[in-house]
Each structure stands twice: as C-alpha cells, then as structure tokens.
PDB file of C-alpha atoms in Angstrom:
ATOM      1  CA  MET R  81      -0.132   0.254   0.300  1.00 58.00           C
ATOM      2  CA  GLY R  82       1.215   3.185  -0.784  1.00 75.00           C
ATOM      3  CA  ILE R  83       1.206   6.477   1.005  1.00 78.00           C
ATOM      4  CA  THR R  84      -1.696   7.531  -1.374  1.00 77.00           C
ATOM      5  CA  GLU R  85      -4.083   4.741  -0.228  1.00 77.00           C
ATOM      6  CA  ILE R  86      -3.481   4.889   3.332  1.00 76.00           C
ATOM      7  CA  LEU R  87      -4.282   8.830   3.461  1.00 78.00           C
ATOM      8  CA  PHE R  88      -7.557   7.726   1.159  1.00 78.00           C
ATOM      9  CA  LEU R  89      -8.296   5.369   3.640  1.00 77.00           C
ATOM     10  CA  VAL R  90      -8.021   7.444   6.574  1.00 80.00           C
ATOM     11  CA  GLY R  91     -10.021  10.643   4.740  1.00 79.00           C
ATOM     12  CA  ALA R  92     -12.870   8.024   3.847  1.00 78.00           C
ATOM     13  CA  ALA R  93     -13.101   6.753   7.419  1.00 79.00           C
ATOM     14  CA  ALA R  94     -12.989  10.430   9.126  1.00 81.00           C
ATOM     15  CA  GLY R  95     -15.450  11.413   6.341  1.00 78.00           C
ATOM     16  CA  LEU R  96     -17.785   8.852   7.137  1.00 79.00           C
ATOM     17  CA  GLY R  97     -17.124   8.840  10.881  1.00 79.00           C
ATOM     18  CA  ALA R  98     -18.221  12.686  10.494  1.00 80.00           C
ATOM     19  CA  MET R  99     -21.170  12.000   8.635  1.00 77.00           C
ATOM     20  CA  LEU R 100     -22.476   9.285  11.072  1.00 78.00           C
ATOM     21  CA  LEU R 101     -21.607  11.829  13.822  1.00 78.00           C
ATOM     22  CA  VAL R 102     -23.767  14.732  12.376  1.00 78.00           C
ATOM     23  CA  PHE R 103     -26.473  12.320  11.496  1.00 75.00           C
ATOM     24  CA  GLN R 104     -26.666  11.188  15.024  1.00 75.00           C
ATOM     25  CA  LEU R 105     -26.857  14.925  16.451  1.00 73.00           C
ATOM     26  CA  PHE R 106     -29.481  16.043  13.737  1.00 70.00           C
ATOM     27  CA  THR R 107     -31.684  12.736  14.854  1.00 69.00           C
ATOM     28  CA  ALA R 108     -31.042  13.432  18.674  1.00 68.00           C
ATOM     29  CA  SER R 109     -31.639  17.252  18.408  1.00 65.00           C
ATOM     30  CA  MET R 110     -34.747  17.565  16.152  1.00 62.00           C
ATOM     31  CA  PRO R 111     -37.147  15.593  14.206  1.00 63.00           C
ATOM     32  CA  PHE R 112     -36.696  15.078  10.431  1.00 61.00           C
ATOM     33  CA  THR R 113     -37.396  18.517   9.192  1.00 66.00           C
ATOM     34  CA  LYS R 114     -37.061  19.532   5.502  1.00 70.00           C
ATOM     35  CA  ASN R 115     -34.254  21.393   6.127  1.00 72.00           C
ATOM     36  CA  SER R 116     -32.335  18.500   7.769  1.00 70.00           C
ATOM     37  CA  LYS R 117     -33.146  15.956   5.310  1.00 73.00           C
ATOM     38  CA  ILE R 118     -31.768  18.630   2.566  1.00 76.00           C
ATOM     39  CA  ILE R 119     -28.425  18.785   4.912  1.00 75.00           C
ATOM     40  CA  LEU R 120     -28.217  15.245   5.419  1.00 75.00           C
ATOM     41  CA  ALA R 121     -28.583  14.480   1.349  1.00 78.00           C
ATOM     42  CA  VAL R 122     -26.124  17.133   0.895  1.00 80.00           C
ATOM     43  CA  LEU R 123     -23.907  15.256   3.009  1.00 78.00           C
ATOM     44  CA  VAL R 124     -24.247  12.019   1.924  1.00 80.00           C
ATOM     45  CA  ILE R 125     -23.381  13.453  -1.839  1.00 82.00           C
ATOM     46  CA  LEU R 126     -20.329  15.078  -0.577  1.00 80.00           C
ATOM     47  CA  THR R 127     -19.391  11.862   1.163  1.00 80.00           C
ATOM     48  CA  VAL R 128     -20.182  10.041  -2.139  1.00 79.00           C
ATOM     49  CA  GLY R 129     -18.539  12.519  -4.434  1.00 78.00           C
ATOM     50  CA  SER R 130     -14.942  12.695  -1.996  1.00 78.00           C
ATOM     51  CA  LEU R 131     -14.801   9.054  -2.346  1.00 76.00           C
ATOM     52  CA  ALA R 132     -15.344   8.977  -5.993  1.00 77.00           C
ATOM     53  CA  VAL R 133     -12.602  11.677  -6.386  1.00 78.00           C
ATOM     54  CA  GLY R 134     -10.339   9.554  -4.306  1.00 76.00           C
ATOM     55  CA  SER R 135     -10.881   6.191  -5.838  1.00 76.00           C
ATOM     56  CA  TYR R 136     -10.182   8.118  -9.259  1.00 76.00           C
ATOM     57  CA  LEU R 137      -6.959   9.688  -7.901  1.00 74.00           C
ATOM     58  CA  ARG R 138      -5.983   6.576  -6.717  1.00 73.00           C
ATOM     59  CA  SER R 139      -6.742   4.580  -9.852  1.00 73.00           C
ATOM     60  CA  GLY R 140      -4.194   7.388 -11.421  1.00 70.00           C
ATOM     61  CA  ASP R 141      -1.809   6.690  -8.773  1.00 66.00           C
ATOM     62  CA  ILE R 142      -1.893   2.901  -9.920  1.00 58.00           C
ATOM     63  CA  LYS R 143      -1.317   3.393 -13.434  1.00 57.00           C
ATOM     64  CA  GLN R 144       2.023   5.256 -12.990  1.00 50.00           C
TER      65      GLN R 144
END
C-alpha cells in the first residue's frame, strides 16, 4: 500500500465517521424536517463524491 492509499482510507473513514456523528446529532436534536433532510442529502452527496474522487486519483496513481 502506498502513502496515497493509506491517506485515502484514513480520509474516507474520517468522512464517514463525521457523517455518522452529524447524522446522530441531527436525529437526536430534532425530528426530521425538510432542512435536515436537505443537509443530510448534501452530506451523503459530498461523501460519495469525495470517495469517487479519491478512488479516481488512486486509480491514476496505480497506472503510473
């Protein structure tokens, strides 16, 4: 495993952990409103997007 792969895995784990933490804070602090659903959707999209970008960069590293 290269350094980039380790950093990618750490970043992905941190992103998922942060998303779960925010999700728990939202569900504990208030019922589901329209705003919280939008915020959660944005978080999910950002996490999936960062994972996709990370895997794309990682595949570029492997080809070199």
